[in-house]
Coordinates of C-alpha atoms and ligand atoms in Angstrom, one line a residue:
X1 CA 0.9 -36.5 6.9
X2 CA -1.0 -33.5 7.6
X3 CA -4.3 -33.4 5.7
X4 CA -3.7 -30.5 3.5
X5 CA -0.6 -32.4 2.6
X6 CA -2.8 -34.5 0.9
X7 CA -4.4 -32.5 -1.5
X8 CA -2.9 -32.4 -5.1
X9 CA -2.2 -29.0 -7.3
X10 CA -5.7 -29.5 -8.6
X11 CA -7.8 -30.4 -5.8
X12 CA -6.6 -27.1 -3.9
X13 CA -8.0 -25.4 -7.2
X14 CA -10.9 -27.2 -7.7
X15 CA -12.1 -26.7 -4.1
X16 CA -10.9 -22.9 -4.1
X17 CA -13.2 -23.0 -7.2
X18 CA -15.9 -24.4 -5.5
X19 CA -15.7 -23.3 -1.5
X20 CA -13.7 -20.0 -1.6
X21 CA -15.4 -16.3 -2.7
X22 CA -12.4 -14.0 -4.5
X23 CA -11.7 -10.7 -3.3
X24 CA -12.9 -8.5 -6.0
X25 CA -13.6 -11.3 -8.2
X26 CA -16.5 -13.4 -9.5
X27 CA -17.1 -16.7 -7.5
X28 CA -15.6 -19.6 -9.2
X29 CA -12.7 -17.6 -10.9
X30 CA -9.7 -19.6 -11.1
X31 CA -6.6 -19.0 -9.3
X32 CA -2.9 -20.7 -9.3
X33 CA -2.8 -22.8 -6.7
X34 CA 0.8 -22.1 -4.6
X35 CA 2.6 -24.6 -2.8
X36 CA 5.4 -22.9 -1.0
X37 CA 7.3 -19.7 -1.2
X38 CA 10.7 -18.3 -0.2
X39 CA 12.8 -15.2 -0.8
X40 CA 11.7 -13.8 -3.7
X41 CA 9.9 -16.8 -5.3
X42 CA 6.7 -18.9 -5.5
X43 CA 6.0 -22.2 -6.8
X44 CA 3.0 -23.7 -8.5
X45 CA 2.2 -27.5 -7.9
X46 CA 3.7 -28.5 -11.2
X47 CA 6.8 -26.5 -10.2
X48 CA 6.6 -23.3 -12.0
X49 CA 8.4 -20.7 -10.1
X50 CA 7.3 -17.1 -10.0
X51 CA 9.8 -14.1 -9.5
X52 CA 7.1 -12.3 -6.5
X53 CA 7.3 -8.8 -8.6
X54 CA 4.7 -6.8 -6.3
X55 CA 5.9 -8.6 -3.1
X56 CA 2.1 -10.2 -3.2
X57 CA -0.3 -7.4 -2.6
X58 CA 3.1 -5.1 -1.5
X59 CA 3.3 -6.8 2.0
X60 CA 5.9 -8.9 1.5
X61 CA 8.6 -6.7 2.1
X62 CA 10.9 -9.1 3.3
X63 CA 10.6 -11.7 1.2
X64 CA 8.5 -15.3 1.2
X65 CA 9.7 -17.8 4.5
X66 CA 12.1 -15.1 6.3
X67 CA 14.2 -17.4 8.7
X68 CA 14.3 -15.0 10.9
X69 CA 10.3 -14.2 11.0
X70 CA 9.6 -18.1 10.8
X71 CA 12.5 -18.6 13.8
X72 CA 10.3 -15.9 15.7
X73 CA 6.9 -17.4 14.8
X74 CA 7.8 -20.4 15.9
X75 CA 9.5 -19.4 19.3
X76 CA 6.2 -17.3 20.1
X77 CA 4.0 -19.9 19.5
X78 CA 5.7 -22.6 21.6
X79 CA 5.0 -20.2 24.5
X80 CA 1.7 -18.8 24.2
X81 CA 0.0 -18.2 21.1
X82 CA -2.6 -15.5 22.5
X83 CA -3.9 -13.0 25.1
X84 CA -6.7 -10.8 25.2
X85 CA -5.9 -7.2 24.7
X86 CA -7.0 -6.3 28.2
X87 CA -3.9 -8.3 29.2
X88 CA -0.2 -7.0 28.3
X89 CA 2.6 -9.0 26.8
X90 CA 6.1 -9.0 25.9
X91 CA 5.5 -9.0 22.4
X92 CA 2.7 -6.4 22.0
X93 CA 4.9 -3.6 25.0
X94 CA 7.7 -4.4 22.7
X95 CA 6.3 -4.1 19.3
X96 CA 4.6 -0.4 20.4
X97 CA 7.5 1.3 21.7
X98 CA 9.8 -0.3 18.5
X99 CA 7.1 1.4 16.4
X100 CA 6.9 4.7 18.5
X101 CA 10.7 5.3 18.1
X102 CA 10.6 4.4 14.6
X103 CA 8.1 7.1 14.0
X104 CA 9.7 9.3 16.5
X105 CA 9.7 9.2 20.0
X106 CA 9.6 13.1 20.1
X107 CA 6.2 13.2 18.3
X108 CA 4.8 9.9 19.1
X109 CA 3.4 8.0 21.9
X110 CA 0.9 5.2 21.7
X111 CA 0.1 2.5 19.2
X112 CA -3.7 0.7 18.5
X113 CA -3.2 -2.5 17.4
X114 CA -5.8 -3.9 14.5
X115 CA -5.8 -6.8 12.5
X116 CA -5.0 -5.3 9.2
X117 CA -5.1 -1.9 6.9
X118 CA -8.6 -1.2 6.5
X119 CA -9.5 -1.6 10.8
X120 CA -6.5 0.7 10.7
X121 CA -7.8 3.9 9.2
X122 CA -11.7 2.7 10.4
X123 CA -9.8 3.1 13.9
X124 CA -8.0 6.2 13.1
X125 CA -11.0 7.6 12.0
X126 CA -13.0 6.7 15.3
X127 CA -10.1 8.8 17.6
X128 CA -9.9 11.8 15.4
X129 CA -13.5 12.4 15.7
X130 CA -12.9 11.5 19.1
X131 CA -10.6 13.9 19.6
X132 CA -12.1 16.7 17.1
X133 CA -15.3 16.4 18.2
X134 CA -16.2 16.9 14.3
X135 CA -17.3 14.4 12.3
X136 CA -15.8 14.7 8.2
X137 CA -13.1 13.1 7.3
X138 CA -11.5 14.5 3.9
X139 CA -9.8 11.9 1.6
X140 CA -8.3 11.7 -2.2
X141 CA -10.2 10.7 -5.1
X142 CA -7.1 8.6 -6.3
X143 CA -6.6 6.7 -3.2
X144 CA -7.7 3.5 -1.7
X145 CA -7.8 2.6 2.3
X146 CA -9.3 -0.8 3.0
X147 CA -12.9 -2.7 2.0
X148 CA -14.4 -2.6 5.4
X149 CA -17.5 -0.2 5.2
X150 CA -15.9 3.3 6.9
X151 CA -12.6 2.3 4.9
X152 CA -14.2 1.9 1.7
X153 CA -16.5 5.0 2.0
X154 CA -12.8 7.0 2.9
X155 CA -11.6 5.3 -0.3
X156 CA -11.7 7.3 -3.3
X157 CA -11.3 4.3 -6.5
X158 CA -14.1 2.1 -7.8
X159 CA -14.2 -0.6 -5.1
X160 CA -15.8 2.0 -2.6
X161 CA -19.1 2.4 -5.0
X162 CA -20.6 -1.2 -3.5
X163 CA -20.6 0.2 0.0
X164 CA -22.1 3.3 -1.0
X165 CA -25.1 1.3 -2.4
X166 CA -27.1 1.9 0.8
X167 CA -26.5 5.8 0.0
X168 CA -23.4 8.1 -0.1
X169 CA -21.6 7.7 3.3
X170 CA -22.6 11.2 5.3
X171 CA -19.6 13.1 6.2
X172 CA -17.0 11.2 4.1
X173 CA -16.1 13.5 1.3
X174 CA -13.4 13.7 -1.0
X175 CA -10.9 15.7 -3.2
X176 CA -8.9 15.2 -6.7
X177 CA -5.0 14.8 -5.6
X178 CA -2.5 15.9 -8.3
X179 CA -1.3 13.5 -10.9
X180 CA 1.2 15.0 -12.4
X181 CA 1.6 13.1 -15.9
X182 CA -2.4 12.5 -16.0
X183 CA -3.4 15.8 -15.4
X184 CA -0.4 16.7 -18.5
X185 CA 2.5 18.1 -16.1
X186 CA 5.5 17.5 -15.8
X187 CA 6.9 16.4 -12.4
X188 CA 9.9 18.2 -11.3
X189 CA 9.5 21.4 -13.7
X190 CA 5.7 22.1 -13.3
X191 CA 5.7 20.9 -8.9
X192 CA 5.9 24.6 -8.1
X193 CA 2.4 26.0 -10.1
X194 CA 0.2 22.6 -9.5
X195 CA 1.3 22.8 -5.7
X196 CA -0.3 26.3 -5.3
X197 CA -3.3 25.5 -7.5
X198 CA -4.1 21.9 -5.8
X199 CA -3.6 24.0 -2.6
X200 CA -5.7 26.5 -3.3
X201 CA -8.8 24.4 -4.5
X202 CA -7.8 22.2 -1.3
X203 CA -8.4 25.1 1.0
X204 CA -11.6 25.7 -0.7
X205 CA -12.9 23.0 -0.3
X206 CA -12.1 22.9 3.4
X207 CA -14.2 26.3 3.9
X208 CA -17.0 25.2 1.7
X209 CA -17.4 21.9 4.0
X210 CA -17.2 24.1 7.3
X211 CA -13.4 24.0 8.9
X212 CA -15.3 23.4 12.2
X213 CA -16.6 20.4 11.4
X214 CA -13.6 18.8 9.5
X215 CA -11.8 16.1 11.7
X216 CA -9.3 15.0 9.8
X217 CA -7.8 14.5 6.2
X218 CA -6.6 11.3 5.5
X219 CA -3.9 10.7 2.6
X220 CA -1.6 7.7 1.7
X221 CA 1.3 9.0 2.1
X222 CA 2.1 8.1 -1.5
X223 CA -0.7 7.0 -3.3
X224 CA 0.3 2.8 -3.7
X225 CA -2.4 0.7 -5.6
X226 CA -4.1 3.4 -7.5
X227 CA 0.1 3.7 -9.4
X228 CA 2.5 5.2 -7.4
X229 CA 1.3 8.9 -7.7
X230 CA 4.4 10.6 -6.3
X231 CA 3.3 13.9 -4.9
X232 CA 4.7 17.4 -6.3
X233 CA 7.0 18.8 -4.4
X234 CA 5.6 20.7 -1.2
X235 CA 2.2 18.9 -1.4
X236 CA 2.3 17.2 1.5
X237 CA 4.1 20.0 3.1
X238 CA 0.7 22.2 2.4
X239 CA -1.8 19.7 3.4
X240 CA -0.2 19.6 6.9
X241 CA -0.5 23.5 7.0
X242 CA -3.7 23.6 6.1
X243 CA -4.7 21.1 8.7
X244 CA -2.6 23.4 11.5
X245 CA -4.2 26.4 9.9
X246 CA -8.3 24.9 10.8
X247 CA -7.7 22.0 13.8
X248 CA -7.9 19.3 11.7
X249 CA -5.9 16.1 12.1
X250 CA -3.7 14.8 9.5
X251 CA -3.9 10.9 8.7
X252 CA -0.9 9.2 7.0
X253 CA -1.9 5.6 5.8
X254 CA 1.4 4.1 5.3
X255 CA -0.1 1.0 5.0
X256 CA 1.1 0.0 1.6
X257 CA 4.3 3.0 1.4
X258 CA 5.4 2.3 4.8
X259 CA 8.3 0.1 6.2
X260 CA 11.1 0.5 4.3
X261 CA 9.4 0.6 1.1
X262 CA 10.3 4.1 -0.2
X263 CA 13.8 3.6 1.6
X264 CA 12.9 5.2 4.9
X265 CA 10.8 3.7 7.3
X266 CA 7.7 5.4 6.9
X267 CA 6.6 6.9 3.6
X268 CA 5.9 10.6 5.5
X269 CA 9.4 10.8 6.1
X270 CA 10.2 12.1 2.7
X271 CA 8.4 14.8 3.6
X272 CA 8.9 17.6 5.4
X273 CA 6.2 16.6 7.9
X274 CA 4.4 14.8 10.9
X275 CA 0.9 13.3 10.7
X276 CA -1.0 13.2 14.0
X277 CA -1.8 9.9 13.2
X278 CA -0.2 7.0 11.3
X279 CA -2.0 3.6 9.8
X280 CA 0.3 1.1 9.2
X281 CA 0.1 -2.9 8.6
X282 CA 1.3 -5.3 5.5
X283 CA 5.4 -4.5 6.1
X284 CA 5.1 -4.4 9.9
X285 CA 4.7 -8.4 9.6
X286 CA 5.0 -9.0 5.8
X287 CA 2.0 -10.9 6.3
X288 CA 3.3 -13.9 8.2
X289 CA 0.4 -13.1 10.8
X290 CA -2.5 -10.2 10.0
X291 CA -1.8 -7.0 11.9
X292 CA -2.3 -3.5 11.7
X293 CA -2.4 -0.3 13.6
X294 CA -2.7 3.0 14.1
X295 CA -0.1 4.9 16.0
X296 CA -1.1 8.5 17.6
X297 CA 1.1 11.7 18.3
X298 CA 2.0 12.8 21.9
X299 CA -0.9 15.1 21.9
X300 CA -3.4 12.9 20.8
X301 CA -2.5 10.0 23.0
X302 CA -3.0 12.5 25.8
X303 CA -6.5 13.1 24.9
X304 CA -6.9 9.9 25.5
X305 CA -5.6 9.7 29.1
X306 CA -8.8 11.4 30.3
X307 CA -11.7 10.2 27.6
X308 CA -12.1 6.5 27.2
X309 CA -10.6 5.2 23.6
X310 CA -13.8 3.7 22.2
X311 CA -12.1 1.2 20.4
X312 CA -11.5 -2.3 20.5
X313 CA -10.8 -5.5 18.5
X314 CA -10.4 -9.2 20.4
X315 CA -7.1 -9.7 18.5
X316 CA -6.1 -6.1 19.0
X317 CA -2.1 -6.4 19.6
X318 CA -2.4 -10.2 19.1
X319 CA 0.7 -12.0 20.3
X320 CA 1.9 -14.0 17.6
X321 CA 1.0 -11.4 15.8
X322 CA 3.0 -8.7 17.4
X323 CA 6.2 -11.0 17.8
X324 CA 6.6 -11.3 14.3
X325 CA 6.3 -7.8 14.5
X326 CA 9.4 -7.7 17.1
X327 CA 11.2 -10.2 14.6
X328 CA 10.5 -7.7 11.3
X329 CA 11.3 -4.4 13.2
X330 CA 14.7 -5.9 14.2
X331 CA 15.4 -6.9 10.7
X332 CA 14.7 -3.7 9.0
X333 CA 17.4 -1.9 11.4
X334 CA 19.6 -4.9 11.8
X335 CA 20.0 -5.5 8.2
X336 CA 19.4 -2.0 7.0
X337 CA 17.0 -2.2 4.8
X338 CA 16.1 1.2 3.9
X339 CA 20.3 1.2 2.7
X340 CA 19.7 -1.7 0.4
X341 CA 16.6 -0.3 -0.9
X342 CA 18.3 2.9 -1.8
X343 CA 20.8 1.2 -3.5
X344 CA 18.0 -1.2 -4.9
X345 CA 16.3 2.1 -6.4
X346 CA 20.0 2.8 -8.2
X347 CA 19.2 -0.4 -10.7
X348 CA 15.3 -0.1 -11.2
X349 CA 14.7 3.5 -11.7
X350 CA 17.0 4.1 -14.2
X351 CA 15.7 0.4 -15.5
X352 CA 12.4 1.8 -15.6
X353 CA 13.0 5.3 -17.3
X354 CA 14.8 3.7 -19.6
X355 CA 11.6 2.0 -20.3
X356 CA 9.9 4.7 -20.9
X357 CA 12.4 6.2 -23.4
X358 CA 12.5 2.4 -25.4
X359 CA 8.7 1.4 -25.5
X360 CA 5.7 3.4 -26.7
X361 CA 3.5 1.9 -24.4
X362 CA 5.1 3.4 -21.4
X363 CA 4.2 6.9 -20.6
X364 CA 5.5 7.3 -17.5
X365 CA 7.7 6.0 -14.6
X366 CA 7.7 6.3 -11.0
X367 CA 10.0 5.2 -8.6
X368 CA 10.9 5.7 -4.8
X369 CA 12.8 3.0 -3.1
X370 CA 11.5 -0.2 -4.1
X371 CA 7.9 1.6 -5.3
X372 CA 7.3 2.4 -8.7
X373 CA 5.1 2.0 -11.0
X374 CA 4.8 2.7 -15.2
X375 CA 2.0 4.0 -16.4
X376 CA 0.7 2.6 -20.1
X377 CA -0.7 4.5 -22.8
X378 CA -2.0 4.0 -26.1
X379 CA -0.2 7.2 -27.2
X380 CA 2.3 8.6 -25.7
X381 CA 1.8 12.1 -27.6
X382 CA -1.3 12.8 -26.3
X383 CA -0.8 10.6 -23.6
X384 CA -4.1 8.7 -23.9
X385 CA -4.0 6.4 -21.6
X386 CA -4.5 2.7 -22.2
X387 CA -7.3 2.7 -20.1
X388 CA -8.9 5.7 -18.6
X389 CA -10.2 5.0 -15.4
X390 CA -13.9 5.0 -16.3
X391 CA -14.0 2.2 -19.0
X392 CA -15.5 -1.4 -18.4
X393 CA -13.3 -3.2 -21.0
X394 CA -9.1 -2.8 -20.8
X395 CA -6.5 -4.8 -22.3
X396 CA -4.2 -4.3 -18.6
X397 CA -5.0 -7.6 -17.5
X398 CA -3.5 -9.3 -21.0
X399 CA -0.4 -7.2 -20.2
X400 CA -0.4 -8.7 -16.5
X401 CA -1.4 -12.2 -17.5
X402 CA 1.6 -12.1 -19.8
X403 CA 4.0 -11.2 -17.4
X404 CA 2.8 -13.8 -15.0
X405 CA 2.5 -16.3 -17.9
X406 CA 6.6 -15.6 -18.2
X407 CA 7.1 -15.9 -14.4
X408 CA 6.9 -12.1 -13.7
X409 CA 4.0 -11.6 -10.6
X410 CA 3.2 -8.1 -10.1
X411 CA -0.4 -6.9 -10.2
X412 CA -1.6 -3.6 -12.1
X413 CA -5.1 -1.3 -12.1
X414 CA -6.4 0.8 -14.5
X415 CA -3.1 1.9 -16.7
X416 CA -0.6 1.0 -14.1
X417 CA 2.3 -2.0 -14.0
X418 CA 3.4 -1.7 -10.3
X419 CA 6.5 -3.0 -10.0
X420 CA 7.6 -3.6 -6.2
X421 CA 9.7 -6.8 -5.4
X422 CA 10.5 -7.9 -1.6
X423 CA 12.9 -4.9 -0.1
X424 CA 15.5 -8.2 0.3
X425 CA 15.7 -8.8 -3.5
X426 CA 19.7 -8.8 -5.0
X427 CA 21.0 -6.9 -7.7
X428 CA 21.2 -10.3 -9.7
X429 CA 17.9 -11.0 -9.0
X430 CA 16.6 -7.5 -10.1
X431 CA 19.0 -8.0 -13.1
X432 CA 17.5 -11.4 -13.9
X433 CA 13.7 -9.8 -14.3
X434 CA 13.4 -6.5 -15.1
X435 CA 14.7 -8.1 -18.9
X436 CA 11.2 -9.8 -18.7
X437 CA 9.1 -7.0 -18.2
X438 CA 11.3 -5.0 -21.1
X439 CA 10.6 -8.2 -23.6
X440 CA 6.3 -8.2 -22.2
X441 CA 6.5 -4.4 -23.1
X442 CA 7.7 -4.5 -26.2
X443 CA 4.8 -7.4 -27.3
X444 CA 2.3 -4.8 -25.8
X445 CA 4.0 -2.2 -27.7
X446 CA 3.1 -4.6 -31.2
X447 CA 0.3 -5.1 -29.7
X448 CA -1.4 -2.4 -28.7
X449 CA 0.0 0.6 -30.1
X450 CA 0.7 0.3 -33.7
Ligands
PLP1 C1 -2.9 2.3 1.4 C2 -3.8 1.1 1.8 N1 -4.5 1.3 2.9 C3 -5.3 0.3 3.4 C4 -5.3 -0.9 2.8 C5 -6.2 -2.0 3.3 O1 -5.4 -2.9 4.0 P1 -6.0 -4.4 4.3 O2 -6.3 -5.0 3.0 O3 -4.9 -5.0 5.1 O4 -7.3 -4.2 5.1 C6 -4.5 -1.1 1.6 C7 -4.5 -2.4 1.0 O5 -3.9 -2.6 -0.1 C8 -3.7 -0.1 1.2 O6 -3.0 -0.2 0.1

């Protein structure tokens, strides 16, 4: 029996307790021990099962224990588990050019492998000033982009203020993006007027910096963690003329929004653009083995046929890795997930906007695809918000604990529920737990709003 097969439900807790530091937590916090997963389900040691609402940290796109990821997994590792990026192999040639032509083959060329999100955009990053020669990269407020120093300082929430202890992060600086409903418009009938405006102080901001020494703006393509901020329409559209209008390149992190997620491949593709470059990870493995990336246009990857890419990672394109890549990449076409995510969206967004008609905790809703978040309020009048983003104390993580307490996983930051199951989850399945999160609502309702 393998050693770990040893360990009860509360030995695995008791030594997380004691060995293990939580991510953005204090050391010694508790945590549910898990002992195996599949589709859209986990399971405690004592056998609770919890409906995976957020697909973990959204990653797991195609659910918990894919047969065909494991099948793939497996098959890689009987035949050689590594090789140094120097080297090529099967699965890392194969993996690029599935990515390329998922992007675009008209646009796109090249793919850098990383580990994960964060390496992503620090790697991005690295070739647009590279390429640029200019050193500022331009990022949103509301926006989050890894933990890893250069990551964190692009991010704009709270958890980039510990790196920035040593000092503000020189040449990193950063601009409010629109939120419709928490700036008090309305999306869809106001798009037109905010556009222009968030445009407009955009542009100034660009001049006041110096143009010249901008090298690229980097955006989520829709804002994921920070609550599923869906753009106003021709946003996106304006931030990519603005960076044709002064050289600088335009960065899509589709880490969290990408792969299937909104119901198209990448998250940019609802859009009416093409970034230069693209970060990607979570969805391009589900998380079965880290990986990340960053893949560049045409005329970027050029630049790079005559100046040497000064970057590199000992697991960059790392072959188990990159199969499981192969394995996902065929999935998402073979099985056609963007389809069932579309027709996914046709049973939760009207779920969810009826949600906020029913409960007056729930402000708004947002939903693309399989992405969508509620935003909570205390009053849905003035649409104070159940926890603005400054304060030290919220009542979110009752709301959460609840949920989870009743089976429901899904995580949720500041006044946000995000609610983003695996792409692969049924229409029964969806039917079986969105009636939780109405009943959890309707507490917080009782108990926080009246
Ligand atoms: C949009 C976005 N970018 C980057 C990251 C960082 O990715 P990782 O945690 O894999 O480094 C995340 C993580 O949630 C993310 O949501």
């Amino acid at each position: 029996m393998a050693l770990t097969d040893q360990l009860s439900g509360e030995d695995v807790k008791q030594l997380h307790e004691q060995y293990v530091f939580q991510s953005w937590g204090l050391a010694g916090s508790s945590a549910i021990p898990v002992q195996r997963a599949e589709g859209i389900y986990f399971w405690d040691y004592d056998g609770k099962r919890y409906a995976d609402m957020s697909s973990l940290l959204v990653c797991s796109n195609l659910g918990h224990n894919n047969p065909e990821l494991v099948a793939a997994l497996k098959e890689q590792a009987d035949k050689m588990c590594f090789m140094a990026p120097a080297y090529a192999s099967a699965p890392k040639s194969l993996l690029a050019k599935m990515l390329v032509e998922v992007a675009g083959a008209d646009f796109y060329q090249r793919v850098f492998f990383t580990n994960a999100g964060a390496d992503a955009n620090e790697n991005a990053i690295k070739m647009a000033r590279m390429v640029t020669g200019r050193s500022k990269i331009l990022s949103c407020y509301r926006s989050y982009h890894g933990a890893t120093l250069g990551a964190s300082f692009a991010s704009g929430d709270w958890r980039r203020f510990a790196s920035e202890m040593g000092g503000e992060a020189p040449s990193f600086v950063h601009f409010m993006n629109p939120n419709m409903y928490e700036d008090g418009y309305t999306r869809g009938v106001d798009d037109e007027a905010v556009t222009a405006m968030c445009l407009h102080r955009l542009e100034e901001q660009i001049c006041y910096e110096n143009p010249d020494n901008i090298a690229a703006i980097l955006m989520e393509s829709i804002v994921g963690a920070n609550g599923v901020i869906l753009p106003p329409a021709g946003y996106m559209e304006g931030v990519r003329a603005l960076c044709d209008k002064y050289g600088i390149l335009m960065i899509c992190d589709e880490v969290m929004a990408g792969f299937g997620r909104t119901g198209k491949m990448f998250a940019w593709q609802n859009f009416d653009i093409k970034p230069d470059l693209i970060t990607f990870a979570k969805g391009v493995t589900c998380g079965y083995v880290p990986l990340g990336g960053v893949i560049a246009s045409k005329a970027v990857s050029a630049y790079f046929e005559d100046h040497v890419l000064q970057c590199g990672l000992t697991y960059s394109g790392h072959t188990l890795a990159c199969a499981v890549g192969v394995a996902a990449l065929t999935y998402y076409r073979e099985h056609k997930v963007c389809e069932h995510v579309k027709e996914m969206e046709g049973i939760l967004k009207p779920f969810l906007e009826k949600m906020v008609e029913k409960h007056d905790c729930v402000g708004e809703a947002r939903c693309i695809g399989l992405f969508a978040a509620l935003t909570i309020v205390k009053d849905k009048k003035t649409r104070e918000l159940m926890a603005p983003y400054h304060a030290r104390e919220s009542v979110m993580p009752q709301i959460i604990g609840e949920l989870k307490r009743r089976g429901f996983s899904t995580f949720g930051r500041e006044t946000n529920i995000n609610v983003c199951p695996p792409l692969t989850i049924t229409a029964d399945e969806l039917n079986e737990w969105l009636p939780v999160l109405d009943d959890v609502l309707g507490w917080a309702d009782e108990k926080f709003c009246h």
